[in-house]
Short mmCIF file of C-alpha atoms and ligand atoms in Angstrom, two decimals:
data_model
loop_
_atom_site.label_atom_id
_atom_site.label_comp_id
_atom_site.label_asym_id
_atom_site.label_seq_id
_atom_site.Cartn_x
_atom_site.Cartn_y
_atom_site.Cartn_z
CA UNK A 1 193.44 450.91 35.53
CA UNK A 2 191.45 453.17 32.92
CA UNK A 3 193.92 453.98 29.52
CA UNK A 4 194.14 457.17 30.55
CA UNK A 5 195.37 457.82 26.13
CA UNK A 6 191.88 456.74 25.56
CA UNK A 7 190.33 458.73 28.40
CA UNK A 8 192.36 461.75 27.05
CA UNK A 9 190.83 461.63 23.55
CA UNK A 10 187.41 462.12 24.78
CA UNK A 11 188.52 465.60 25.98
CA UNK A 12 188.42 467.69 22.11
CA UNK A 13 189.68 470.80 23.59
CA UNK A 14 193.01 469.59 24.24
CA UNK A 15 193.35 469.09 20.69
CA UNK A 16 194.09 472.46 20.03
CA UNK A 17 197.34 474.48 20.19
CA UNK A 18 197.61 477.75 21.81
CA UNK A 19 200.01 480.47 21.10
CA UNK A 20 201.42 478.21 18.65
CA UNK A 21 201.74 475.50 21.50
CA UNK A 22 200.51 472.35 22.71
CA UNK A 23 197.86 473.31 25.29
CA UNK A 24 198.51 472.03 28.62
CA UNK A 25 195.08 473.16 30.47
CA UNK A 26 195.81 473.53 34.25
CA UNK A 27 192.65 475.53 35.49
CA UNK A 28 190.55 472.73 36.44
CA UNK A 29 189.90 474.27 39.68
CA UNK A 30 187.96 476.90 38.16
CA UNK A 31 186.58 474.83 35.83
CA UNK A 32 187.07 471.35 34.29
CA UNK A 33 186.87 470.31 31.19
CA UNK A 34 183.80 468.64 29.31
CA UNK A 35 183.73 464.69 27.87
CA UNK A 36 182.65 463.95 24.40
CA UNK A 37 179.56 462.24 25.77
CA UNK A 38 178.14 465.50 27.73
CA UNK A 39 178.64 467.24 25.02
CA UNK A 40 176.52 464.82 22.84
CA UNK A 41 173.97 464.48 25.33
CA UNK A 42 173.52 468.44 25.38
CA UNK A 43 172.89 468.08 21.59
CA UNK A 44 170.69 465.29 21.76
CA UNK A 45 168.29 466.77 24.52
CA UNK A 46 168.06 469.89 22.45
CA UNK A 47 168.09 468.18 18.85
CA UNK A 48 165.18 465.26 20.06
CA UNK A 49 163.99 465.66 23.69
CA UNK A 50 163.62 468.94 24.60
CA UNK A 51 160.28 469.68 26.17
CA UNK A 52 159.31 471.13 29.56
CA UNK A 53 159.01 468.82 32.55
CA UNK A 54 156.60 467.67 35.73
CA UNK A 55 153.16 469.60 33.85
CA UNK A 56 153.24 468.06 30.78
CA UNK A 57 150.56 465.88 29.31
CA UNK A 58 152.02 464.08 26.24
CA UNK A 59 155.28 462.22 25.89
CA UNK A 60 157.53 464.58 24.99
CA UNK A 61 157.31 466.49 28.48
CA UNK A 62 157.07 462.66 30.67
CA UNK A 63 160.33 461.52 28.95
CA UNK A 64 161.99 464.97 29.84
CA UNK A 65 160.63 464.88 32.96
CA UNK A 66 161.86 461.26 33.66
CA UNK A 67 165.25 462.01 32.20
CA UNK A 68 165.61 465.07 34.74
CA UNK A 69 164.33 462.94 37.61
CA UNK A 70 166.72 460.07 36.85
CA UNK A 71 169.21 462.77 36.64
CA UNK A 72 168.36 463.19 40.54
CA UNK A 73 168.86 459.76 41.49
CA UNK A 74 171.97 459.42 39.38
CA UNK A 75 173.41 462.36 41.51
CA UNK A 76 172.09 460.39 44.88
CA UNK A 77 174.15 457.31 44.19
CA UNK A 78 177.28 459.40 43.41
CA UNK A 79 176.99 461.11 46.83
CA UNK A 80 175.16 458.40 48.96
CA UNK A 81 172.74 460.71 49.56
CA UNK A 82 169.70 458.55 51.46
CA UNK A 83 167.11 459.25 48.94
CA UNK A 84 166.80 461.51 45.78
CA UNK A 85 164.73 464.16 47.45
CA UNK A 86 167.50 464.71 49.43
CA UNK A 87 168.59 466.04 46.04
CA UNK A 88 167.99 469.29 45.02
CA UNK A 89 169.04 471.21 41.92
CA UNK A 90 170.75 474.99 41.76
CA UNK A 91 172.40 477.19 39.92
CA UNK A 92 176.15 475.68 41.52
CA UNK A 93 177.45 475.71 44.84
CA UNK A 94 177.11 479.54 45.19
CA UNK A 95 173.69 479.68 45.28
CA UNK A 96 173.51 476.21 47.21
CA UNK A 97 175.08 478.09 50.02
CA UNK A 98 173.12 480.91 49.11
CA UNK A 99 170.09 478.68 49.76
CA UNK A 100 170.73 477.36 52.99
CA UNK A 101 171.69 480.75 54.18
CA UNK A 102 168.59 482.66 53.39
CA UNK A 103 166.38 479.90 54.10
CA UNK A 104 167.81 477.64 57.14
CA UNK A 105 169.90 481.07 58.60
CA UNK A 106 166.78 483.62 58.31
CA UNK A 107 165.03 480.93 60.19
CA UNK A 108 167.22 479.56 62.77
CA UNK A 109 169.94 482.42 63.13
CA UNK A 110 169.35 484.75 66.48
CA UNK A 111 171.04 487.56 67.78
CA UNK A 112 174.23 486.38 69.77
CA UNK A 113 173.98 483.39 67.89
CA UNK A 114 177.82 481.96 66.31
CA UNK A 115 178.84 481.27 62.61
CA UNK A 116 181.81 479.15 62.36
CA UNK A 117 183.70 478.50 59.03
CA UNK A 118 187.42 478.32 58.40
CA UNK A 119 190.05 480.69 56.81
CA UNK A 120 190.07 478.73 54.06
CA UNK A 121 187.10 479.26 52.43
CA UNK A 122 186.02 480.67 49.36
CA UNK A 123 184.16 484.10 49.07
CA UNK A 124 181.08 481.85 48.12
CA UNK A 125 181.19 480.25 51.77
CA UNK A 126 182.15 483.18 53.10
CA UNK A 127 180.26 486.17 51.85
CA UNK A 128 176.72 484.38 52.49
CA UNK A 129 177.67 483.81 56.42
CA UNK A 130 178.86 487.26 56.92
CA UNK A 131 175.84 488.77 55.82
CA UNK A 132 173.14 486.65 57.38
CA UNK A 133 175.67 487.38 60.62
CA UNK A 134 175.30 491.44 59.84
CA UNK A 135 171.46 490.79 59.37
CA UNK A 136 171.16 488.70 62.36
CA UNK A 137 173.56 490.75 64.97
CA UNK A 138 175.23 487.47 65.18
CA UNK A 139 178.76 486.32 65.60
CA UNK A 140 180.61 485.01 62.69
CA UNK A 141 184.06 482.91 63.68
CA UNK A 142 187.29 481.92 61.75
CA UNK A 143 188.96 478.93 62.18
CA UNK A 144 192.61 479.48 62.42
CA UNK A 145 195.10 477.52 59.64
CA UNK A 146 198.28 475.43 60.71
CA UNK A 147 201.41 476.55 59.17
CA UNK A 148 200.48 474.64 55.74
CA UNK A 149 196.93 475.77 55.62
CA UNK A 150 195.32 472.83 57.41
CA UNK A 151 192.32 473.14 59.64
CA UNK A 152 193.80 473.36 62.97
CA UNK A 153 191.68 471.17 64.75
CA UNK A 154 192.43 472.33 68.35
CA UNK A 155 191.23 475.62 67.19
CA UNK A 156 188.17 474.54 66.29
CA UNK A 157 187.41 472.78 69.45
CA UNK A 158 187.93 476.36 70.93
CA UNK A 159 185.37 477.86 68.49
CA UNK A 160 182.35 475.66 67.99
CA UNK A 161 180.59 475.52 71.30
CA UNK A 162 177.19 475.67 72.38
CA UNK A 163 176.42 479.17 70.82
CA UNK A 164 177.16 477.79 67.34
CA UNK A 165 174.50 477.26 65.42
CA UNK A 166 176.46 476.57 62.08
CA UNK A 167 179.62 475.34 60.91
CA UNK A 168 180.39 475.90 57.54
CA UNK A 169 183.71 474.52 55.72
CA UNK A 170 184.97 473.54 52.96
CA UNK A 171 185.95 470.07 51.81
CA UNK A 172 188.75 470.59 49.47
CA UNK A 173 190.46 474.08 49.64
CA UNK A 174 190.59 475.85 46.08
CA UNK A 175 193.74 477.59 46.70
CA UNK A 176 195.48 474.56 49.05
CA UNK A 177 194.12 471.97 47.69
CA UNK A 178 193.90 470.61 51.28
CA UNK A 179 191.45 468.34 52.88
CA UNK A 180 189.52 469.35 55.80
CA UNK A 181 188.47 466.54 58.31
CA UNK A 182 184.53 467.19 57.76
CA UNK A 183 183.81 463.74 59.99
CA UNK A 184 185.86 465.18 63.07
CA UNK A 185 184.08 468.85 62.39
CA UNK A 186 181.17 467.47 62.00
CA UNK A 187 181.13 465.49 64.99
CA UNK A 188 182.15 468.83 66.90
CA UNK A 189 179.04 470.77 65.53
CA UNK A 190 176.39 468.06 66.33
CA UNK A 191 178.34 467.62 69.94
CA UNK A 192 177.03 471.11 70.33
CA UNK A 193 173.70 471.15 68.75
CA UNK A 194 175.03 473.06 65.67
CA UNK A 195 175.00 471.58 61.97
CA UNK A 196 177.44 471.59 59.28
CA UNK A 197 177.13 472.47 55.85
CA UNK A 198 179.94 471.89 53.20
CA UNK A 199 181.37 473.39 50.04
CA UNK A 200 182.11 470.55 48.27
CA UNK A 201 182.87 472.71 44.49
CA UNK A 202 186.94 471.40 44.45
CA UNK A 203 185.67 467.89 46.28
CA UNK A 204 183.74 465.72 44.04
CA UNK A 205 185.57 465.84 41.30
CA UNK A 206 188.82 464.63 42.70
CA UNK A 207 187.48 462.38 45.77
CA UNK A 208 184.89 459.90 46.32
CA UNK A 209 181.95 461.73 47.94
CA UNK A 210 179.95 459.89 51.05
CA UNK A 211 177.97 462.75 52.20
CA UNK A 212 176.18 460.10 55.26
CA UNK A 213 179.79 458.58 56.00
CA UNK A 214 180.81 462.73 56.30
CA UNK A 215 177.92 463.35 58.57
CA UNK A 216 177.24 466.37 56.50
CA UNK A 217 173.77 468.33 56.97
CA UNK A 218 174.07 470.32 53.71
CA UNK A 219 176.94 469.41 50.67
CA UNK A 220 176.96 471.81 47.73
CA UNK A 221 178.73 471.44 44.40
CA UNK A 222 179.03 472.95 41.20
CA UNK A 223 178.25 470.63 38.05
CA UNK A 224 180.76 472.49 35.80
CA UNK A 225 183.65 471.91 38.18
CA UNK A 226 182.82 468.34 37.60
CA UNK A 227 183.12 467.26 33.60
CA UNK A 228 179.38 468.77 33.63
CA UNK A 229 177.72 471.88 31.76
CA UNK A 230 178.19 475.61 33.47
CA UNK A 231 174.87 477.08 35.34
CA UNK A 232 174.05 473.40 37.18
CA UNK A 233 174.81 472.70 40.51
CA UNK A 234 173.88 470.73 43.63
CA UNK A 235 172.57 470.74 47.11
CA UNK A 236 172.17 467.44 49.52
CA UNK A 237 170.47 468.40 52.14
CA UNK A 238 169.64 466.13 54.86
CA UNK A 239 165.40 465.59 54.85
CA UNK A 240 163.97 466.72 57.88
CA UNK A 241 166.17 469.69 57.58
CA UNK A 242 164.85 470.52 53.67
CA UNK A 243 161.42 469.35 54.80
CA UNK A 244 161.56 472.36 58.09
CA UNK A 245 162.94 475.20 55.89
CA UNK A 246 161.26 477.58 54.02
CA UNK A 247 161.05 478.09 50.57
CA UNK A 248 163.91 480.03 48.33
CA UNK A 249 162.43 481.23 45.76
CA UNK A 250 158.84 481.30 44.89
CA UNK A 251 157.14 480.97 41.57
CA UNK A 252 155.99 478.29 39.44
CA UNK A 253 156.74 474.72 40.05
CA UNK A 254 157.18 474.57 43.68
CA UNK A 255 154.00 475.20 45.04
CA UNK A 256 150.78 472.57 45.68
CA UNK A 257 147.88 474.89 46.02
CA UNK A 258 147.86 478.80 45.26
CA UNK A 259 144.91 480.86 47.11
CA UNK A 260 144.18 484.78 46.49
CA UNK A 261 146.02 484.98 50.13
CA UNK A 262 148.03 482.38 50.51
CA UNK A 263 149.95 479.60 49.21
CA UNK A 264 150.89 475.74 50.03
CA UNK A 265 154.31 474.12 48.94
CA UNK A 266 154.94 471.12 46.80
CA UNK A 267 157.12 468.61 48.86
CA UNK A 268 161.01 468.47 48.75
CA UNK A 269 162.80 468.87 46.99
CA UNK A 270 160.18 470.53 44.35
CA UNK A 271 160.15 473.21 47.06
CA UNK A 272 163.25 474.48 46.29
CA UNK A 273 163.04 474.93 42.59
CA UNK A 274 160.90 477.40 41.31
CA UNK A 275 160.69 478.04 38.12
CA UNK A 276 161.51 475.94 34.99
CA UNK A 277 164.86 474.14 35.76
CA UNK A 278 168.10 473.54 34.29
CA UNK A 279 166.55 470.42 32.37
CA UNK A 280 169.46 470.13 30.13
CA UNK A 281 172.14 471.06 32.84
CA UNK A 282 170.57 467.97 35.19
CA UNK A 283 171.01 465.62 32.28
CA UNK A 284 173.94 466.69 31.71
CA UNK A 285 175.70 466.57 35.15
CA UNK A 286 174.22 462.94 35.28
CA UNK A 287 176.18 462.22 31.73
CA UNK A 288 178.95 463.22 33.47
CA UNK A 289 178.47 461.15 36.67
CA UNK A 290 178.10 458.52 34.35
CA UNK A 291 181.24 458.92 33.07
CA UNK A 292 183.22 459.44 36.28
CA UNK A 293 181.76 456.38 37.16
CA UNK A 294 182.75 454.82 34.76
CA UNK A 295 186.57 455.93 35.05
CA UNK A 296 186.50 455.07 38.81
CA UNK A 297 186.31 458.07 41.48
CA UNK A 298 189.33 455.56 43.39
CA UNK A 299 191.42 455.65 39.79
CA UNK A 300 190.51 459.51 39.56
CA UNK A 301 191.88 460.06 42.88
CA UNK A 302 194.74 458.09 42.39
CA UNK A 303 195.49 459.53 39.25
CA UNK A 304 195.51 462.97 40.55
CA UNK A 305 198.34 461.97 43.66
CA UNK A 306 200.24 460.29 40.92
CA UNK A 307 199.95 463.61 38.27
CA UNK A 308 200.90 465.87 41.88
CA UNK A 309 203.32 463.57 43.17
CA UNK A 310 205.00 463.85 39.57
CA UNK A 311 204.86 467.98 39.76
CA UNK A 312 205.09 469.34 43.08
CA UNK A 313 209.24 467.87 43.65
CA UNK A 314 209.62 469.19 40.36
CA UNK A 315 208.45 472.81 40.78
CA UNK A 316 209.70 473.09 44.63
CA UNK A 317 213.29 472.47 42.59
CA UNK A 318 213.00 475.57 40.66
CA UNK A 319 215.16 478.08 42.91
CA UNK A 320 213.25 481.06 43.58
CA UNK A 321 209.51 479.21 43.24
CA UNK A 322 207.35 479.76 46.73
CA UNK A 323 205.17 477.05 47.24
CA UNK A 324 201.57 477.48 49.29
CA UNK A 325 200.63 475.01 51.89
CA UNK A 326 202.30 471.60 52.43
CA UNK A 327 205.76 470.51 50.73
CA UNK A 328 203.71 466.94 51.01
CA UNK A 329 202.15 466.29 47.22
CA UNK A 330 199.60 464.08 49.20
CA UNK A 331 198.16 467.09 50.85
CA UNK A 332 197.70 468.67 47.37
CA UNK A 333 194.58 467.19 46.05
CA UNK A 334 194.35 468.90 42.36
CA UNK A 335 196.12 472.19 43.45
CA UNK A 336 199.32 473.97 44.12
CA UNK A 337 199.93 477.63 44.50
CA UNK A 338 202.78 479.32 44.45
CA UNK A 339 205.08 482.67 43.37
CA UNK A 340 207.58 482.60 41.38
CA UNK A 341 210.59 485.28 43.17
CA UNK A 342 208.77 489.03 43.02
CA UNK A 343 207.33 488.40 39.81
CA UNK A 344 203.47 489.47 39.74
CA UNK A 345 201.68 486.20 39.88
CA UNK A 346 199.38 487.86 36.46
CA UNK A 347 202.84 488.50 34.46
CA UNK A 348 203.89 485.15 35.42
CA UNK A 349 200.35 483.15 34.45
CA UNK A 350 200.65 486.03 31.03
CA UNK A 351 203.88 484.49 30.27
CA UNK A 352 202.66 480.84 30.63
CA UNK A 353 199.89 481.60 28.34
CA UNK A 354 202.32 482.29 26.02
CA UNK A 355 203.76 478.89 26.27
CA UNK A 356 200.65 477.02 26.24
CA UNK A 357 200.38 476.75 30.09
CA UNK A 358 196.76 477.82 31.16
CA UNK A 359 196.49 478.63 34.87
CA UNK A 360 195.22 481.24 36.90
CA UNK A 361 196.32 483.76 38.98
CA UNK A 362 195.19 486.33 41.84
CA UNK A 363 193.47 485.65 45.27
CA UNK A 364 191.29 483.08 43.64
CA UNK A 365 188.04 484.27 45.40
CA UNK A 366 189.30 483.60 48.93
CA UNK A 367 190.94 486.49 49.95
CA UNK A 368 191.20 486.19 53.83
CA UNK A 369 193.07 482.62 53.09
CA UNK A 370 195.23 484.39 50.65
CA UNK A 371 196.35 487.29 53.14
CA UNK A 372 196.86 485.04 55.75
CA UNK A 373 199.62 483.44 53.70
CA UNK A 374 201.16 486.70 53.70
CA UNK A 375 200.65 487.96 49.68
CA UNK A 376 198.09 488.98 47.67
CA UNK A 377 197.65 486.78 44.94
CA UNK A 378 199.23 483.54 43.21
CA UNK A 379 199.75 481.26 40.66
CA UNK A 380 197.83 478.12 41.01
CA UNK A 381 197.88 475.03 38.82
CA UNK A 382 195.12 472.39 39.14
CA UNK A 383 195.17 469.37 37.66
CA UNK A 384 192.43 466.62 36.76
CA UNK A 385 192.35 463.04 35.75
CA UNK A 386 192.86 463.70 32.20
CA UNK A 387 196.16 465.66 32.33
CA UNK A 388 199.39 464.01 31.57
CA UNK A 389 202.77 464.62 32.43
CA UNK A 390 203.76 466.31 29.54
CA UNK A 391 201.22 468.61 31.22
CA UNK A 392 203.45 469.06 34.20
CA UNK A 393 206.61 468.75 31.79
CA UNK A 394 205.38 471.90 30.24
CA UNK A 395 204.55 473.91 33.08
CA UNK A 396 207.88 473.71 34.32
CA UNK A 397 210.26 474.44 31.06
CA UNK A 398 207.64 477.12 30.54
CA UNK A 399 208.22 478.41 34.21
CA UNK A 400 211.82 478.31 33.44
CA UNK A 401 211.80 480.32 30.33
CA UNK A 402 209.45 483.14 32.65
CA UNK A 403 212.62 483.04 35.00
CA UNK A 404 215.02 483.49 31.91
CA UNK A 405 212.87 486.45 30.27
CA UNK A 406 212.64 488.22 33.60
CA UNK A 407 216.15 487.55 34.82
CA UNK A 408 216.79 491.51 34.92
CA UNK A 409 213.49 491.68 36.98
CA UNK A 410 213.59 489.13 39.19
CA UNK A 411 214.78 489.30 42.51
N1 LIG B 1 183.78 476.96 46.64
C1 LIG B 1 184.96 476.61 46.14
C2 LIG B 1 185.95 475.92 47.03
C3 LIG B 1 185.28 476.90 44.81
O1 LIG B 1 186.47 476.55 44.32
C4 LIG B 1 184.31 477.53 43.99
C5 LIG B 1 184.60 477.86 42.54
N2 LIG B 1 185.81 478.48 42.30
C6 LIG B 1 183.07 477.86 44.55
C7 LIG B 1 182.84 477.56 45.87
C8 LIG B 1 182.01 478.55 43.76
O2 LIG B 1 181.54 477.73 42.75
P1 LIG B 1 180.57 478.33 41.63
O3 LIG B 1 181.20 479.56 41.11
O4 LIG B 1 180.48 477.23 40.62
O5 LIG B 1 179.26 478.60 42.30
#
């Protein structure tokens, strides 16, 4: 079991106070934060090794250029990804999804053709299917929710069929924090000839990631939601799919020959990322990998039941707090979301603030999901690995005081 004092104190921002009080950061969902030894890796790339990588010709550029490529196969491991050109590098999982649907979708998408995802998904695994659907005059399908905002299962039996051509979920829901049973939906998409692509952003940093043992075709994640820097991301994508897709983006980098007329493309998964890359990003997400690793993604998991098992009882005993989802803390996996009475969730998260409580509030980018659980917006608290339960402790004599302040208000 990790010392999870020790494991704390390589966290620097939660050495601060806020408002005058301890901060208790609970907005690791929208981002987590970073470990003294990213941090210091950042620094040294830019302070000793920063040079550009794959055309260089003197050591400066082949030690970058290793660094970035061992970056890659640090990021395979993590995910059991079957090789590191499985491996490609983006922006986050936005653009990941982004990818596959202008690439994969403008290629294989056809008119009467069917889109699945679920109502749980985020704008950024939303938005991208809708509008290759529009493009394509094809159909674009919602998996219905059980009552707590699970994947109904039986529903999506009903809705992938032999017209589907992709089903796109995603693994851990941002607002939820539920898990979706990829295996089982990805079973039901190759059943019908369809793949599967998954939004793994609120995934890898809470669960250990098998993306072969999923059956996924296509995982995306976001580096920054993962101890790692902001503007690096990943896609695994499996290699006779990268290898049959056409480029993204074109530019420098990702091409083998370049003609007056035409061009030829580097193999995968250069193909896929023009331009100079995020050098220092790559290195960076592999830093924190490392460190991950090093904690244990089985301790990091348990860690975050333990932190939710400790908080959810505790907020569902607050009279007049609406909790999202499951009552079950096990079905929770980093996130809750609730109301508190008719309070507006932004007063609520601006009086939290004020106690040293950061969390967010609104339809956290999934809007549909959101609806569907009959409000417009909400508080949500996410935990990670490194909070405490004075954490949790705080949130909930700081939700108290918000109930005492508004007392006139709150109905
Ligand atoms: N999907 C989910 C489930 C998310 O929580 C997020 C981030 N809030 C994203 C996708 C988008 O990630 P990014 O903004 O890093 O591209």
């Amino acid at each position: 079991m990790p010392n999870w004092e020790l494991v704390r104190q390589d966290f620097s921002e939660l050495r601060q106070t806020m408002n005058g009080e301890r901060l208790a950061y609970l907005d690791n969902a929208a981002t987590s934060l970073k470990p003294k030894s990213v941090i210091e890796r950042l620094l040294s790339f830019y302070q000793q090794e920063n040079a550009n990588v794959h055309r260089g010709t003197y050591q400066l550029s082949f030690k970058a250029t290793e660094e970035y490529e061992d970056a890659r196969k640090v990021i395979q491991h993590f995910i059991n990804a079957a090789a590191a050109r499985e491996i490609i590098f983006t922006r986050g999982t936005t653009e990941g999804i982004n990818l596959i649907a202008s690439t994969y979708g403008e290629q294989n998408i056809e008119p009467g053709d069917e889109i699945v995802i679920s109502l749980a998904e985020h704008h950024s695994n939303l938005i991208p299917w809708q509008q290759l659907a529009l493009r394509k005059k094809a159909t674009l399908k919602y998996i219905n929710l059980t009552s707590t905002g699970e994947i109904d299962l039986a529903d999506a039996k009903q809705k992938i069929t032999a017209k589907t051509k992709i089903v796109a979920v995603t693994h851990v829901g941002n607002v939820l924090g539920n898990v979706s049973p990829i295996r089982k939906l990805a079973e039901l998409a190759h059943q019908n000839g369809a793949i599967i692509v998954v939004d793994g952003a609120q995934a890898v940093c809470h669960l250990p990631v098998d993306v072969q043992e999923l059956a996924a075709d296509f995982y995306a994640f976001s580096g920054h939601k993962m101890l790692g820097p902001t503007g690096i991301g990943v896609l695994y994508g499996k290699q006779k799919l990268l290898e049959q897709m056409p480029p993204y983006q074109f530019g420098g980098e990702m091409i083998e020959d370049v003609q007056l007329d035409n061009s030829k493309w580097d193999q995968i998964p250069h193909k896929f990322e023009a331009g100079t890359p995020n050098i220092a990003g790559a290195i960076g997400l592999a830093t924190a990998v490392k460190y991950l690793e090093q904690v244990g993604m089985a301790q990091v998991k348990a860690r975050d039941a333990e932190l939710m098992a400790y908080l959810l009882p505790k907020l569902m005993a607050i009279p007049g707090v609406k909790i999202y989802g499951s009552q079950n803390p096990q079905q929770h996996v980093g996130v809750v979301s609730f109301n508190l009475g008719t309070l507006h969730p932004h007063d609520v998260a601006t009086a939290l603030d004020m106690e040293g409580v950061a969390v967010r509030a609104g339809h956290h980018c999934a809007e549909p999901l959101v609806h569907s659980l009959g409000t417009n917006s909400t508080v949500r608290a996410s935990l990670a690995f490194y909070n405490y339960q004075a954490d949790c402790d705080q949130l909930i004599n700081a939700i108290k005081e918000t109930k005492e302040f508004f007392k006139g208000e709150l109905r």
